[in-house]
Structures are given as structure tokens and as C-alpha cells.
């Protein structure tokens, strides 16, 4: 059993993270209280408060952030810059063994967008991206995630703490994925197909990132499902963490199209 602290526990990814660790000792933090979830309120921009609450944990899964890819800098710099520094510093100060930092596909997506003002889009023939390729943020949000990855590398080298920077794709249910693809143009649908992360695969990759044995640190990992249309490479992530995704956006979307076609022609 591992003692794991999760920030941003009431968020979308945070709720999957809770389910990812059914047999571990969890300490849950959130920005505000939720009616359906028991968490401790934590303002991640408060450095002293952050350091004070991480006392008995072994691993920090740091998900708390402003997750809006279209947010302006002043909305991001507090939680996504100061908050990230506070997370790594609190972990190091309290002797934690590992930090899993929630990075994003937006840290590397600029080269494959159809336009700099359309971060959630993908060109027809995207370039494959491996974890050790140069970063290419597509938004201010992406810039803050590049910062977080750099902070993780710094703390891993400086303090010896293990760090996994997990570039999370687009967490959607199957129904939400179908709806997004139906509502988007070709570039938007390609992005959804490439970046989909199913709830089940989200739990799988978070568990591996937090508990697997690491041969090296820091590790940059790609948190997407095994989508046929992906351009984020999964090979390195699978080798480094043992993550084996099971779901594929094409199965979800194309099966739906096949079902509709059958109804129309039957």
C-alpha cells in the first residue's frame, strides 16, 4: 500500500485518480469543497500551507491547475506556475519519493495544429512526437506545462526525487467522444481521435505513473489511449512505466458510424 496525495481531486482527472488507487492510502486535496467528495481544501499558491499538509505521503499526484487551454497568462501564472513550484518544493521538503506532474499534450502540440489560434486541431498528416522531442507549446497553458516539466527535471536532478511528467490527452467518456467528433470539423475531429484518453486508460496510466519502478528519472510520459490516429508516441511510455492502454478512439467512433450506416441501409 502506497500513501498518495492527490491535488485537484475533485476535478475530472482527479476523480479518475481516486478510482485508480483502490488499495492505497489516499489524501485528497481540492480548491473548494464538493458535496459528493470528502477533501481537504488547499490553496496551492500558498507555499507554507502546501508544505504543511504533505507530512505522511510517499507520492504526490499533482493535478491541481487552471486547465483551460484558452486562458490568459494572468489566469494561469498563479496556479500553474507558483502552484507547481510549491508542489515540488513541498514534496522535496517533506521527503516524498515521487511526484507525478499533470502535464499536457498542449506542451508539444503547436507543430501539428492547423493554426496557432486553434490549439485543439490537428493537420491531416501530423508529425509523430516522442517524449524527448523538443517542446512546442500551443498556448500560454501549454507554456505553463513546459515550465512544470522543466521544474520536474530540476527537482529530480537536484534532490533525487522521482518525477513523472504525464502529458495527459483529452479525457472523455465514449459518449462525449462521439458527440465531440460529431460537432467538429475535420481538424477538430482529428484532434479528438488522436488525443482521446478513456476513463479506464486514465486510471491505468495514473496508477503506473505513481507506483511503477522507474529505471531513470525524470520521465516524460504520454497519457493517451492506444488510438490508431495518435501522433504522441506511446512506445517510450510503455517501456518506462509499463502502461498498456486498452482503448482506441477509432473503435468508438467508427463502430458508431457502422451502426448508423447499418440502420440507414437495413
mmCIF file of C-alpha atoms in Angstrom:
data_model
loop_
_atom_site.group_PDB
_atom_site.id
_atom_site.type_symbol
_atom_site.label_atom_id
_atom_site.label_comp_id
_atom_site.label_asym_id
_atom_site.label_seq_id
_atom_site.Cartn_x
_atom_site.Cartn_y
_atom_site.Cartn_z
ATOM 1 C CA UNK A 1 0.000 0.000 0.000
ATOM 2 C CA UNK A 2 1.294 3.412 -1.004
ATOM 3 C CA UNK A 3 0.453 6.696 0.720
ATOM 4 C CA UNK A 4 -0.610 9.035 -2.092
ATOM 5 C CA UNK A 5 -1.647 12.681 -2.003
ATOM 6 C CA UNK A 6 -3.814 13.917 -4.870
ATOM 7 C CA UNK A 7 -4.311 17.608 -5.554
ATOM 8 C CA UNK A 8 -7.194 18.643 -7.770
ATOM 9 C CA UNK A 9 -9.032 15.567 -6.522
ATOM 10 C CA UNK A 10 -12.492 16.966 -7.268
ATOM 11 C CA UNK A 11 -11.645 17.661 -10.902
ATOM 12 C CA UNK A 12 -12.308 15.416 -13.868
ATOM 13 C CA UNK A 13 -8.925 13.689 -13.874
ATOM 14 C CA UNK A 14 -8.808 13.762 -10.089
ATOM 15 C CA UNK A 15 -11.924 11.654 -9.788
ATOM 16 C CA UNK A 16 -10.419 9.037 -12.071
ATOM 17 C CA UNK A 17 -7.240 9.185 -9.988
ATOM 18 C CA UNK A 18 -9.196 8.307 -6.867
ATOM 19 C CA UNK A 19 -10.530 5.190 -8.572
ATOM 20 C CA UNK A 20 -7.050 4.323 -9.847
ATOM 21 C CA UNK A 21 -5.800 3.566 -6.327
ATOM 22 C CA UNK A 22 -8.443 1.425 -4.607
ATOM 23 C CA UNK A 23 -5.971 -0.278 -2.276
ATOM 24 C CA UNK A 24 -3.766 2.678 -1.376
ATOM 25 C CA UNK A 25 -3.963 5.291 1.363
ATOM 26 C CA UNK A 26 -5.208 8.479 -0.268
ATOM 27 C CA UNK A 27 -5.116 12.060 0.986
ATOM 28 C CA UNK A 28 -7.340 14.230 -1.195
ATOM 29 C CA UNK A 29 -6.969 17.963 -1.732
ATOM 30 C CA UNK A 30 -9.137 20.334 -3.719
ATOM 31 C CA UNK A 31 -9.508 24.064 -4.260
ATOM 32 C CA UNK A 32 -13.042 24.064 -2.884
ATOM 33 C CA UNK A 33 -15.361 21.628 -1.179
ATOM 34 C CA UNK A 34 -17.625 19.285 -3.122
ATOM 35 C CA UNK A 35 -20.944 17.901 -1.951
ATOM 36 C CA UNK A 36 -20.116 14.373 -3.088
ATOM 37 C CA UNK A 37 -16.435 14.122 -2.167
ATOM 38 C CA UNK A 38 -14.580 14.476 1.106
ATOM 39 C CA UNK A 39 -11.428 16.516 0.523
ATOM 40 C CA UNK A 40 -9.177 18.923 2.377
ATOM 41 C CA UNK A 41 -9.238 22.429 0.986
ATOM 42 C CA UNK A 42 -5.824 23.576 -0.208
ATOM 43 C CA UNK A 43 -4.785 26.771 -1.920
ATOM 44 C CA UNK A 44 -1.796 25.581 -3.940
ATOM 45 C CA UNK A 45 -0.469 29.115 -4.309
ATOM 46 C CA UNK A 46 0.065 29.204 -0.531
ATOM 47 C CA UNK A 47 3.590 27.804 -0.217
ATOM 48 C CA UNK A 48 3.582 27.376 3.546
ATOM 49 C CA UNK A 49 0.194 25.679 3.564
ATOM 50 C CA UNK A 50 1.261 23.246 0.835
ATOM 51 C CA UNK A 51 4.409 22.275 2.712
ATOM 52 C CA UNK A 52 2.465 21.828 5.927
ATOM 53 C CA UNK A 53 -0.066 19.298 4.612
ATOM 54 C CA UNK A 54 2.367 16.872 2.937
ATOM 55 C CA UNK A 55 3.605 15.094 6.032
ATOM 56 C CA UNK A 56 2.866 11.380 5.756
ATOM 57 C CA UNK A 57 2.731 10.747 1.998
ATOM 58 C CA UNK A 58 5.124 8.906 -0.284
ATOM 59 C CA UNK A 59 3.790 10.107 -3.646
ATOM 60 C CA UNK A 60 2.206 13.359 -4.792
ATOM 61 C CA UNK A 61 -0.078 13.259 -7.833
ATOM 62 C CA UNK A 62 -0.297 16.947 -8.679
ATOM 63 C CA UNK A 63 -3.360 17.573 -10.826
ATOM 64 C CA UNK A 64 -4.473 20.951 -9.485
ATOM 65 C CA UNK A 65 -4.249 23.675 -12.131
ATOM 66 C CA UNK A 66 -6.164 26.051 -14.322
ATOM 67 C CA UNK A 67 -6.832 23.553 -17.109
ATOM 68 C CA UNK A 68 -8.321 25.969 -19.651
ATOM 69 C CA UNK A 69 -6.138 25.870 -22.793
ATOM 70 C CA UNK A 70 -7.511 29.265 -23.838
ATOM 71 C CA UNK A 71 -6.866 31.030 -20.537
ATOM 72 C CA UNK A 72 -4.812 34.218 -20.486
ATOM 73 C CA UNK A 73 -1.489 34.432 -18.687
ATOM 74 C CA UNK A 74 -2.764 36.228 -15.601
ATOM 75 C CA UNK A 75 -5.265 33.422 -15.036
ATOM 76 C CA UNK A 76 -2.551 30.775 -15.303
ATOM 77 C CA UNK A 77 0.538 32.166 -13.630
ATOM 78 C CA UNK A 78 -0.730 31.649 -10.077
ATOM 79 C CA UNK A 79 -1.910 28.033 -10.090
ATOM 80 C CA UNK A 80 0.182 26.762 -12.998
ATOM 81 C CA UNK A 81 3.499 28.411 -12.173
ATOM 82 C CA UNK A 82 3.622 29.356 -8.496
ATOM 83 C CA UNK A 83 1.452 26.372 -7.596
ATOM 84 C CA UNK A 84 3.730 23.978 -9.459
ATOM 85 C CA UNK A 85 6.835 25.319 -7.759
ATOM 86 C CA UNK A 86 5.081 24.975 -4.413
ATOM 87 C CA UNK A 87 4.138 21.370 -5.208
ATOM 88 C CA UNK A 88 7.686 20.279 -5.998
ATOM 89 C CA UNK A 89 9.159 22.233 -3.110
ATOM 90 C CA UNK A 90 6.636 20.817 -0.635
ATOM 91 C CA UNK A 91 7.321 17.289 -1.885
ATOM 92 C CA UNK A 92 11.063 17.713 -1.570
ATOM 93 C CA UNK A 93 10.873 19.400 1.817
ATOM 94 C CA UNK A 94 8.783 16.547 3.210
ATOM 95 C CA UNK A 95 10.888 13.772 1.729
ATOM 96 C CA UNK A 96 8.348 12.330 -0.695
ATOM 97 C CA UNK A 97 9.642 9.677 -3.045
ATOM 98 C CA UNK A 98 7.838 10.713 -6.223
ATOM 99 C CA UNK A 99 5.857 13.472 -7.886
ATOM 100 C CA UNK A 100 3.518 12.783 -10.788
ATOM 101 C CA UNK A 101 3.012 16.117 -12.522
ATOM 102 C CA UNK A 102 -0.020 16.551 -14.760
ATOM 103 C CA UNK A 103 1.458 17.975 -17.925
ATOM 104 C CA UNK A 104 -0.473 18.176 -21.183
ATOM 105 C CA UNK A 105 -0.438 17.440 -24.881
ATOM 106 C CA UNK A 106 -0.564 21.234 -25.253
ATOM 107 C CA UNK A 107 3.111 21.343 -24.254
ATOM 108 C CA UNK A 108 4.036 19.839 -27.643
ATOM 109 C CA UNK A 109 1.112 20.472 -29.968
ATOM 110 C CA UNK A 110 1.950 23.668 -31.862
ATOM 111 C CA UNK A 111 3.591 21.970 -34.840
ATOM 112 C CA UNK A 112 0.528 19.831 -35.558
ATOM 113 C CA UNK A 113 -2.225 22.426 -35.222
ATOM 114 C CA UNK A 114 -3.864 23.802 -38.354
ATOM 115 C CA UNK A 115 -3.466 27.314 -36.941
ATOM 116 C CA UNK A 116 -1.821 28.912 -33.888
ATOM 117 C CA UNK A 117 -5.254 30.123 -32.791
ATOM 118 C CA UNK A 118 -6.771 26.621 -32.941
ATOM 119 C CA UNK A 119 -4.954 24.606 -30.263
ATOM 120 C CA UNK A 120 -7.496 21.765 -30.359
ATOM 121 C CA UNK A 121 -6.951 20.917 -34.010
ATOM 122 C CA UNK A 122 -4.710 18.578 -35.988
ATOM 123 C CA UNK A 123 -3.394 18.732 -39.538
ATOM 124 C CA UNK A 124 -4.047 15.895 -41.951
ATOM 125 C CA UNK A 125 -0.568 14.387 -41.654
ATOM 126 C CA UNK A 126 0.696 15.176 -38.164
ATOM 127 C CA UNK A 127 4.313 14.689 -37.177
ATOM 128 C CA UNK A 128 4.948 11.964 -34.632
ATOM 129 C CA UNK A 129 6.079 13.305 -31.252
ATOM 130 C CA UNK A 130 8.239 11.349 -28.833
ATOM 131 C CA UNK A 131 8.683 12.294 -25.177
ATOM 132 C CA UNK A 132 12.261 13.505 -25.683
ATOM 133 C CA UNK A 133 11.463 15.689 -28.710
ATOM 134 C CA UNK A 134 11.673 19.469 -28.191
ATOM 135 C CA UNK A 135 8.606 21.019 -26.616
ATOM 136 C CA UNK A 136 6.306 23.180 -28.737
ATOM 137 C CA UNK A 137 3.571 24.773 -26.600
ATOM 138 C CA UNK A 138 0.457 25.838 -28.464
ATOM 139 C CA UNK A 139 -0.961 28.234 -25.837
ATOM 140 C CA UNK A 140 0.002 30.044 -22.660
ATOM 141 C CA UNK A 141 -1.458 26.989 -20.934
ATOM 142 C CA UNK A 142 0.995 24.821 -22.846
ATOM 143 C CA UNK A 143 3.820 27.145 -21.821
ATOM 144 C CA UNK A 144 2.978 26.570 -18.143
ATOM 145 C CA UNK A 145 3.111 22.823 -18.701
ATOM 146 C CA UNK A 146 6.550 23.118 -20.281
ATOM 147 C CA UNK A 147 7.535 25.059 -17.168
ATOM 148 C CA UNK A 148 6.226 22.258 -14.966
ATOM 149 C CA UNK A 149 8.181 19.636 -16.891
ATOM 150 C CA UNK A 150 11.332 21.740 -16.529
ATOM 151 C CA UNK A 151 10.679 22.159 -12.820
ATOM 152 C CA UNK A 152 10.319 18.403 -12.506
ATOM 153 C CA UNK A 153 13.641 17.846 -14.251
ATOM 154 C CA UNK A 154 15.291 20.379 -11.957
ATOM 155 C CA UNK A 155 13.960 18.781 -8.777
ATOM 156 C CA UNK A 156 14.778 15.267 -9.959
ATOM 157 C CA UNK A 157 18.375 16.258 -10.649
ATOM 158 C CA UNK A 158 18.766 18.489 -7.614
ATOM 159 C CA UNK A 159 17.047 16.446 -4.907
ATOM 160 C CA UNK A 160 16.824 12.907 -6.276
ATOM 161 C CA UNK A 161 13.029 12.831 -6.042
ATOM 162 C CA UNK A 162 11.443 10.662 -8.738
ATOM 163 C CA UNK A 163 9.389 12.642 -11.242
ATOM 164 C CA UNK A 164 6.943 11.573 -13.923
ATOM 165 C CA UNK A 165 5.576 14.351 -16.123
ATOM 166 C CA UNK A 166 2.437 12.910 -17.646
ATOM 167 C CA UNK A 167 1.224 14.620 -20.823
ATOM 168 C CA UNK A 168 -2.470 13.987 -20.453
ATOM 169 C CA UNK A 169 -4.612 13.895 -23.573
ATOM 170 C CA UNK A 170 -8.362 14.555 -23.670
ATOM 171 C CA UNK A 171 -10.268 12.651 -21.012
ATOM 172 C CA UNK A 172 -13.745 11.942 -22.360
ATOM 173 C CA UNK A 173 -16.334 9.241 -21.929
ATOM 174 C CA UNK A 174 -17.242 7.297 -25.052
ATOM 175 C CA UNK A 175 -20.470 9.243 -25.398
ATOM 176 C CA UNK A 176 -18.625 12.548 -25.055
ATOM 177 C CA UNK A 177 -16.065 11.484 -27.652
ATOM 178 C CA UNK A 178 -18.791 10.649 -30.163
ATOM 179 C CA UNK A 179 -20.513 13.973 -29.500
ATOM 180 C CA UNK A 180 -17.299 15.986 -29.884
ATOM 181 C CA UNK A 181 -16.456 14.293 -33.177
ATOM 182 C CA UNK A 182 -19.980 14.846 -34.484
ATOM 183 C CA UNK A 183 -19.817 18.558 -33.660
ATOM 184 C CA UNK A 184 -16.324 19.278 -35.022
ATOM 185 C CA UNK A 185 -14.852 19.837 -38.448
ATOM 186 C CA UNK A 186 -12.153 17.552 -39.840
ATOM 187 C CA UNK A 187 -9.275 19.202 -37.991
ATOM 188 C CA UNK A 188 -11.191 19.132 -34.724
ATOM 189 C CA UNK A 189 -12.228 15.525 -35.143
ATOM 190 C CA UNK A 190 -8.648 14.501 -35.916
ATOM 191 C CA UNK A 191 -7.528 16.117 -32.669
ATOM 192 C CA UNK A 192 -10.197 14.296 -30.666
ATOM 193 C CA UNK A 193 -9.315 10.968 -32.264
ATOM 194 C CA UNK A 194 -5.598 11.491 -31.611
ATOM 195 C CA UNK A 195 -5.817 12.772 -28.046
ATOM 196 C CA UNK A 196 -8.600 10.694 -26.551
ATOM 197 C CA UNK A 197 -7.929 9.235 -23.121
ATOM 198 C CA UNK A 198 -10.634 6.875 -21.940
ATOM 199 C CA UNK A 199 -11.578 6.871 -18.257
ATOM 200 C CA UNK A 200 -10.268 3.334 -17.879
ATOM 201 C CA UNK A 201 -6.935 4.140 -19.540
ATOM 202 C CA UNK A 202 -6.702 7.288 -17.435
ATOM 203 C CA UNK A 203 -6.775 5.135 -14.321
ATOM 204 C CA UNK A 204 -4.256 2.734 -15.804
ATOM 205 C CA UNK A 205 -1.709 5.391 -16.723
ATOM 206 C CA UNK A 206 -2.049 7.263 -13.433
ATOM 207 C CA UNK A 207 -1.521 4.087 -11.450
ATOM 208 C CA UNK A 208 1.564 3.134 -13.439
ATOM 209 C CA UNK A 209 2.983 6.665 -13.225
ATOM 210 C CA UNK A 210 2.576 6.723 -9.455
ATOM 211 C CA UNK A 211 3.610 3.195 -8.484
ATOM 212 C CA UNK A 212 5.789 1.573 -11.155
ATOM 213 C CA UNK A 213 9.507 1.018 -10.671
ATOM 214 C CA UNK A 214 11.434 3.647 -12.624
ATOM 215 C CA UNK A 215 14.788 2.849 -14.156
ATOM 216 C CA UNK A 216 15.532 6.548 -14.693
ATOM 217 C CA UNK A 217 14.121 9.865 -13.514
ATOM 218 C CA UNK A 218 12.691 12.199 -14.611
ATOM 219 C CA UNK A 219 10.352 10.521 -17.071
ATOM 220 C CA UNK A 220 8.107 12.273 -19.574
ATOM 221 C CA UNK A 221 5.140 10.051 -20.434
ATOM 222 C CA UNK A 222 2.222 10.318 -22.825
ATOM 223 C CA UNK A 223 -1.197 9.798 -21.292
ATOM 224 C CA UNK A 224 -3.483 8.868 -24.174
ATOM 225 C CA UNK A 225 -5.313 5.748 -25.231
ATOM 226 C CA UNK A 226 -3.952 3.463 -27.962
ATOM 227 C CA UNK A 227 -5.695 5.474 -30.663
ATOM 228 C CA UNK A 228 -4.985 4.419 -34.233
ATOM 229 C CA UNK A 229 -4.844 8.123 -35.156
ATOM 230 C CA UNK A 230 -2.461 9.171 -32.384
ATOM 231 C CA UNK A 231 0.731 11.101 -33.051
ATOM 232 C CA UNK A 232 2.004 11.125 -29.491
ATOM 233 C CA UNK A 233 4.254 8.073 -29.323
ATOM 234 C CA UNK A 234 3.339 5.517 -26.662
ATOM 235 C CA UNK A 235 6.333 3.218 -27.067
ATOM 236 C CA UNK A 236 8.594 5.080 -24.659
ATOM 237 C CA UNK A 237 5.827 5.456 -22.077
ATOM 238 C CA UNK A 238 5.038 1.756 -22.193
ATOM 239 C CA UNK A 239 8.694 0.847 -21.745
ATOM 240 C CA UNK A 240 9.310 3.332 -18.931
ATOM 241 C CA UNK A 241 6.136 2.781 -16.911
ATOM 242 C CA UNK A 242 4.556 -0.487 -18.035
ATOM 243 C CA UNK A 243 1.394 1.352 -19.106
ATOM 244 C CA UNK A 244 -0.634 -0.694 -21.587
ATOM 245 C CA UNK A 245 -3.681 1.204 -22.873
ATOM 246 C CA UNK A 246 -6.677 -0.851 -23.954
ATOM 247 C CA UNK A 247 -8.993 1.589 -25.731
ATOM 248 C CA UNK A 248 -8.961 3.157 -29.201
ATOM 249 C CA UNK A 249 -10.954 6.177 -30.340
ATOM 250 C CA UNK A 250 -11.402 4.624 -33.785
ATOM 251 C CA UNK A 251 -13.228 1.668 -32.269
ATOM 252 C CA UNK A 252 -15.627 4.025 -30.528
ATOM 253 C CA UNK A 253 -16.240 6.414 -33.408
ATOM 254 C CA UNK A 254 -16.137 4.043 -36.349
ATOM 255 C CA UNK A 255 -18.352 1.478 -34.629
ATOM 256 C CA UNK A 256 -20.893 4.221 -34.110
ATOM 257 C CA UNK A 257 -20.698 5.142 -37.806
ATOM 258 C CA UNK A 258 -21.076 1.490 -38.794
ATOM 259 C CA UNK A 259 -24.131 1.174 -36.564
ATOM 260 C CA UNK A 260 -25.711 4.266 -38.134
ATOM 261 C CA UNK A 261 -24.947 3.072 -41.649
ATOM 262 C CA UNK A 262 -26.492 -0.287 -40.870
ATOM 263 C CA UNK A 263 -29.637 1.372 -39.647
ATOM 264 C CA UNK A 264 -29.848 3.540 -42.748
ATOM 265 C CA UNK A 265 -29.337 0.633 -45.184
ATOM 266 C CA UNK A 266 -31.072 -2.136 -43.271
#
